CSV table of C-alpha atoms and ligand atoms in Angstrom, one decimal:
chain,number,residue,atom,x,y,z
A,1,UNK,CA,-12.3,0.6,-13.8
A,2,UNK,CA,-11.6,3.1,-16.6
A,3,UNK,CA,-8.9,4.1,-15.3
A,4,UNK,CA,-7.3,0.9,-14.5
A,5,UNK,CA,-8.2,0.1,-18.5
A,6,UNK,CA,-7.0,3.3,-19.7
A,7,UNK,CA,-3.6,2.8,-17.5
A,8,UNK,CA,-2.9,-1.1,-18.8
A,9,UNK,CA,-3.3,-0.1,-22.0
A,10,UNK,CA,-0.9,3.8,-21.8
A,11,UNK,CA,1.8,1.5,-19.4
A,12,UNK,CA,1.7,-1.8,-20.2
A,13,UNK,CA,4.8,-2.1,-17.7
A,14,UNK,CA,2.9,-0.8,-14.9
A,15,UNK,CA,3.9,-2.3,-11.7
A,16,UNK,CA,1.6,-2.1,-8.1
A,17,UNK,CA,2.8,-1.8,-4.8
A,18,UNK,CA,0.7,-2.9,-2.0
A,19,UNK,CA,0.5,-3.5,1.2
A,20,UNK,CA,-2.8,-5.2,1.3
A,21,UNK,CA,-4.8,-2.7,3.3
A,22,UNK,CA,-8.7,-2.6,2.1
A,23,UNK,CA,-7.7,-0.1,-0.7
A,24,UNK,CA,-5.1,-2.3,-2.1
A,25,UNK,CA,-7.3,-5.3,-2.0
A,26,UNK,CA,-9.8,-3.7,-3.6
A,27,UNK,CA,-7.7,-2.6,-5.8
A,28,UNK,CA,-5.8,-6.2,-6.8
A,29,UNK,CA,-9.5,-7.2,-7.6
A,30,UNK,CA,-10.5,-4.4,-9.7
A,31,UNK,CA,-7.0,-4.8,-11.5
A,32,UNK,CA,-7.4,-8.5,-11.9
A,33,UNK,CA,-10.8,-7.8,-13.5
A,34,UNK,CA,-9.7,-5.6,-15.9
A,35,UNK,CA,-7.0,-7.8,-17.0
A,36,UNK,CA,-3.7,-7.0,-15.0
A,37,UNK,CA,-1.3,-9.6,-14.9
A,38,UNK,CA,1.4,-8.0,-13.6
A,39,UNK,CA,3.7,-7.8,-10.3
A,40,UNK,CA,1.9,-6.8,-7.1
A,41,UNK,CA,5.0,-5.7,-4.8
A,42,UNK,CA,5.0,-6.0,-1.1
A,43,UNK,CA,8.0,-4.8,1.3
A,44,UNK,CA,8.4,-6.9,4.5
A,45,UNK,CA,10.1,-4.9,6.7
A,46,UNK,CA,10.2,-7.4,8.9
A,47,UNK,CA,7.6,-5.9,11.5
A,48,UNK,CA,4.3,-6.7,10.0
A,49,UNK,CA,1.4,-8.3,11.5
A,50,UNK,CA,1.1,-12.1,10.9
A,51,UNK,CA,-2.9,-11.4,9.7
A,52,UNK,CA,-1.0,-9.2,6.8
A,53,UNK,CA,1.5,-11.9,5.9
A,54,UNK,CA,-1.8,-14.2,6.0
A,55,UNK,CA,-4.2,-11.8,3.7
A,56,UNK,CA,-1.1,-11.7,0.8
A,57,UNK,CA,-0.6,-15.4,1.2
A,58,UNK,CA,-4.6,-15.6,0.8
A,59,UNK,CA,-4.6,-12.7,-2.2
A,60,UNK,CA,-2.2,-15.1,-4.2
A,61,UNK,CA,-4.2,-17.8,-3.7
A,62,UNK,CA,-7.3,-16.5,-5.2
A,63,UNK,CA,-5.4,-14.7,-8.3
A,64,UNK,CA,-3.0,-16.7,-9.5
A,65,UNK,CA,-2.9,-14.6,-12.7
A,66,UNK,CA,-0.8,-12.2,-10.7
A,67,UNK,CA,2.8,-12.4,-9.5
A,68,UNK,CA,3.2,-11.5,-6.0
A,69,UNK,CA,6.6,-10.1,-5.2
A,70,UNK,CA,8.1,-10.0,-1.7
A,71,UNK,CA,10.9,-8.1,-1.3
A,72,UNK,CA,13.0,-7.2,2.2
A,73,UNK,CA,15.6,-5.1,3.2
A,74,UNK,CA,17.7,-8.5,5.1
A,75,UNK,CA,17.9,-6.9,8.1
A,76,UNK,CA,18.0,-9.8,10.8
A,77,UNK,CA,19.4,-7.6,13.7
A,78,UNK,CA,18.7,-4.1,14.2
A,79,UNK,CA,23.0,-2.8,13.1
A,80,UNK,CA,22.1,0.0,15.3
A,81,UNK,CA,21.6,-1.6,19.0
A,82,UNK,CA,18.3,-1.1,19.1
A,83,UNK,CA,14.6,-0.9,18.0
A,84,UNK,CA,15.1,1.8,15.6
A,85,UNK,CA,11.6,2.6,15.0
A,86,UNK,CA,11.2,4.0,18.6
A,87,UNK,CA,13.9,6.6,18.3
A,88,UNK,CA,14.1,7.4,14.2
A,89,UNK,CA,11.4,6.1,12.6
A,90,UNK,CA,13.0,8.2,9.6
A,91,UNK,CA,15.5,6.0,9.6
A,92,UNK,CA,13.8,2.8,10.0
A,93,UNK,CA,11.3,3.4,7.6
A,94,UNK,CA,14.0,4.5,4.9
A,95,UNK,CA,16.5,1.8,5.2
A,96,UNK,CA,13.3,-1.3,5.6
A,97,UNK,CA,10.7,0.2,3.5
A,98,UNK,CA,11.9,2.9,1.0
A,99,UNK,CA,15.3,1.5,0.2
A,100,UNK,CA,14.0,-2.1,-0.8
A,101,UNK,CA,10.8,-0.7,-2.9
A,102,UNK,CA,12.9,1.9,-4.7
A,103,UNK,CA,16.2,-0.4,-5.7
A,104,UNK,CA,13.6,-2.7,-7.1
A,105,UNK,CA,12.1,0.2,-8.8
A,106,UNK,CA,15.5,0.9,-10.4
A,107,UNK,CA,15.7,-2.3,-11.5
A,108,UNK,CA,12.8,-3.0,-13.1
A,109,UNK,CA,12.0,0.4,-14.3
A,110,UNK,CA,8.6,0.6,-14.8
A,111,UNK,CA,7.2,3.4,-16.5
A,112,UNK,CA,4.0,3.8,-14.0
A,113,UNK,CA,2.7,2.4,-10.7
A,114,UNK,CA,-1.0,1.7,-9.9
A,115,UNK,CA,-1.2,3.1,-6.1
A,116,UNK,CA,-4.2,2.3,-3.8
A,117,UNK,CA,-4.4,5.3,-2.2
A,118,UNK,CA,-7.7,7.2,-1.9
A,119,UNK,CA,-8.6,11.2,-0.6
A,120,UNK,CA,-10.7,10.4,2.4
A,121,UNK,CA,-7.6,7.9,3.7
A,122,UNK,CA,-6.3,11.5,5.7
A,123,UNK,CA,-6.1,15.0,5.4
A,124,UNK,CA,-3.0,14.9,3.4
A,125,UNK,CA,-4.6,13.1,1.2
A,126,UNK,CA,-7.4,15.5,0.5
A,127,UNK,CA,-6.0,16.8,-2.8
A,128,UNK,CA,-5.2,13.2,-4.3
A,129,UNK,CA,-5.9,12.9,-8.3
A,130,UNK,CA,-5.8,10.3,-10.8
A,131,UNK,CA,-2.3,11.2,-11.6
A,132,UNK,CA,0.8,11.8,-9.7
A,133,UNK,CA,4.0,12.8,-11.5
A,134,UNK,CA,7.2,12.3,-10.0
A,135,UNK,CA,10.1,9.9,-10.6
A,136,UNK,CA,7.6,7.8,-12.4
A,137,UNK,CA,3.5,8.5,-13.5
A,138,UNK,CA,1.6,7.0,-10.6
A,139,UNK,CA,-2.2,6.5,-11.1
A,140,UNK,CA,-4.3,6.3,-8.0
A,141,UNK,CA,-8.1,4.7,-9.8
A,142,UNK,CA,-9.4,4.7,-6.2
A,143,UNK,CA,-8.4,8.8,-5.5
A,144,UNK,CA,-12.3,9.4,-5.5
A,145,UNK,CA,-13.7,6.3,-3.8
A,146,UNK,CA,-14.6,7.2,0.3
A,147,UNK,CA,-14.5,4.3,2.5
A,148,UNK,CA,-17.9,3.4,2.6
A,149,UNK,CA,-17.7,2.3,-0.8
A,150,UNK,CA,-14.3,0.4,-0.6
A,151,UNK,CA,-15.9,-1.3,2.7
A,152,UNK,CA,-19.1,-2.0,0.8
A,153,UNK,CA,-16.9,-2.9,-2.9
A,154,UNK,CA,-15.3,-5.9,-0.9
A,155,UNK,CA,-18.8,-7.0,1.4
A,156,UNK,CA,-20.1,-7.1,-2.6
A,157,UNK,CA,-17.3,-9.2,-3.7
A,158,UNK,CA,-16.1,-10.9,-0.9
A,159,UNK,CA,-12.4,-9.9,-1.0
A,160,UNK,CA,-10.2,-11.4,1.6
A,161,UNK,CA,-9.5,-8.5,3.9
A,162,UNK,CA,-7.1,-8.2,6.7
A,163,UNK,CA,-9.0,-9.1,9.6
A,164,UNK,CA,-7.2,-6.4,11.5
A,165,UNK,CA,-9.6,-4.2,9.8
A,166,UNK,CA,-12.7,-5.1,11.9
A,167,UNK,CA,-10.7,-4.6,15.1
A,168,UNK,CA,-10.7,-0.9,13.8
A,169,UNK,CA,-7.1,-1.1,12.3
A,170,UNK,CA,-8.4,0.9,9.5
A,171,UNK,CA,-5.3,1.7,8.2
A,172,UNK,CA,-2.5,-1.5,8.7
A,173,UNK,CA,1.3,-1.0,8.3
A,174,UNK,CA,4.1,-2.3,11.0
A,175,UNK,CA,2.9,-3.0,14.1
A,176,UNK,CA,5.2,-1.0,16.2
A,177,UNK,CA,3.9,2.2,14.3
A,178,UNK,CA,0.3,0.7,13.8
A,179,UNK,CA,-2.9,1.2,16.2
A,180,UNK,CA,-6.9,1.2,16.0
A,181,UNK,CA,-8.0,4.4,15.1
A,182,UNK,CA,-11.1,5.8,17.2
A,183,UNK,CA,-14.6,6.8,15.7
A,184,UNK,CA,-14.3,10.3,13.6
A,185,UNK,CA,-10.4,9.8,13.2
A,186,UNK,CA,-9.0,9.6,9.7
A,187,UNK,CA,-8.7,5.7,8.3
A,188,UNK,CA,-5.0,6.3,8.7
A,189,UNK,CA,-4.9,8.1,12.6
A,190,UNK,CA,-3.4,5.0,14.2
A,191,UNK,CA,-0.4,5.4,11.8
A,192,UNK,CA,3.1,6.4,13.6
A,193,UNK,CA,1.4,8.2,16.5
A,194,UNK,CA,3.9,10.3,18.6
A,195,UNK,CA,5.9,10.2,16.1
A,196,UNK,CA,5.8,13.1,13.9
A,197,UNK,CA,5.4,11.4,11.1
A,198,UNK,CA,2.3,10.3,8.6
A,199,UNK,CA,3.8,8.6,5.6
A,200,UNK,CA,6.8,6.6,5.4
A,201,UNK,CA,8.4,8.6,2.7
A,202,UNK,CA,8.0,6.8,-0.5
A,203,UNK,CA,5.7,9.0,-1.6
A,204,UNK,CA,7.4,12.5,-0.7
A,205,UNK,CA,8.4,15.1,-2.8
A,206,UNK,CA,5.9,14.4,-6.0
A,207,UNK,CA,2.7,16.3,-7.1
A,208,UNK,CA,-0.7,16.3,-8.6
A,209,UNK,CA,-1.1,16.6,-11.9
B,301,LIG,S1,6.5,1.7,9.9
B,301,LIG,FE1,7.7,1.6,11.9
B,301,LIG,S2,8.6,-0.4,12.1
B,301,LIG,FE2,7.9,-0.2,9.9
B,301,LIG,S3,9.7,0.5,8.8
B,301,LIG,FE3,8.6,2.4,9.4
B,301,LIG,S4,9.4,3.0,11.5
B,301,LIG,FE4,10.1,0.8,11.0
């Protein structure tokens, strides 16, 4: 909570993305609590689980303080003959996640984002901090918090979470590139498996501070 109080008040501006995974909900809560008001920023790419769709549309309802934004990249046909996500999942991610998150991002210029995203989430998470510089200061509050404590955060407070989660869908994105994960595999194992690939590049390229 401090640093979600020491963040509203350094970048009022602050926007968060989410895509409503038990980090970002317990995140919207803790945020809400402290007195955010702000934008919470989802990107439909247009492949997302309807119990995802279901847990936004269930997250607005319960803080209306907040402005939940939906944005999409308009794809209604795949312009490349097929389901891109089975042979470039580079390319699918960039043009129906990345591109719509990052010409918003232009647009609105904030000077921060609040991320979710937590150390014990995967291995390439390990080194996580509060703060992440790159093309703009993102502050991760929950860097520290293992999943045992988000799980037991939300039981506490009763925080609408996907019910995917339960099913062992620890970690939620589209469901072509989405599956359970097994017991002893990192929260986000089920993510792009076969694929050579463990984040969806929004995140590349910036460091620690
Ligand atoms: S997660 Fe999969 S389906 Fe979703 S945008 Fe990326 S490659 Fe496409």
């Amino acid at each position: 909570m401090l640093v979600i109080r020491w963040a509203l008040e350094n970048y009022p501006d602050l926007l968060m993305p989410s895509g409503f995974n038990l980090n970002g909900v317990v995140l919207i809560d803790l945020a809400a609590k402290a007195g955010y008001m702000g934008e919470v920023v989802f990107v439909d790419t247009g492949y997302h689980f309807p119990q995802t769709l279901q847990t936004r549309d269930r997250l607005k309802e319960r803080y209306p303080q907040l402005r939940f934004v939906t944005l999409s990249a308009g794809l209604e046909e795949e312009p490349w003959g097929e389901e891109r996500y089975r042979s470039d999942p580079d390319g699918c991610c960039a043009v129906r996640k990345v591109a719509p998150l990052r010409d918003y991002l232009a647009l609105k210029r904030p000077s921060a984002l609040l991320n979710a995203r937590s150390r014990d989430q995967a291995s390439t998470r390990a080194f996580l901090g509060f703060l992440e510089e790159g093309e703009r200061l993102r502050i991760n509050p929950l860097a520290y918090w293992t999943r045992e404590q988000l799980e037991a955060y939300a039981r506490e407070h009763d925080l609408p979470v996907n019910p995917l989660y339960a099913s062992g869908f620890l970690s939620i994105g589209c469901w072509p590139c989405t599956r359970a994960v097994r017991p002893g595999e990192d929260a986000r194992a089920g993510r792009w498996e076969g694929k050579g690939k463990t984040e969806c590049g929004l995140w590349m390229g910036e460091k620690a501070l």
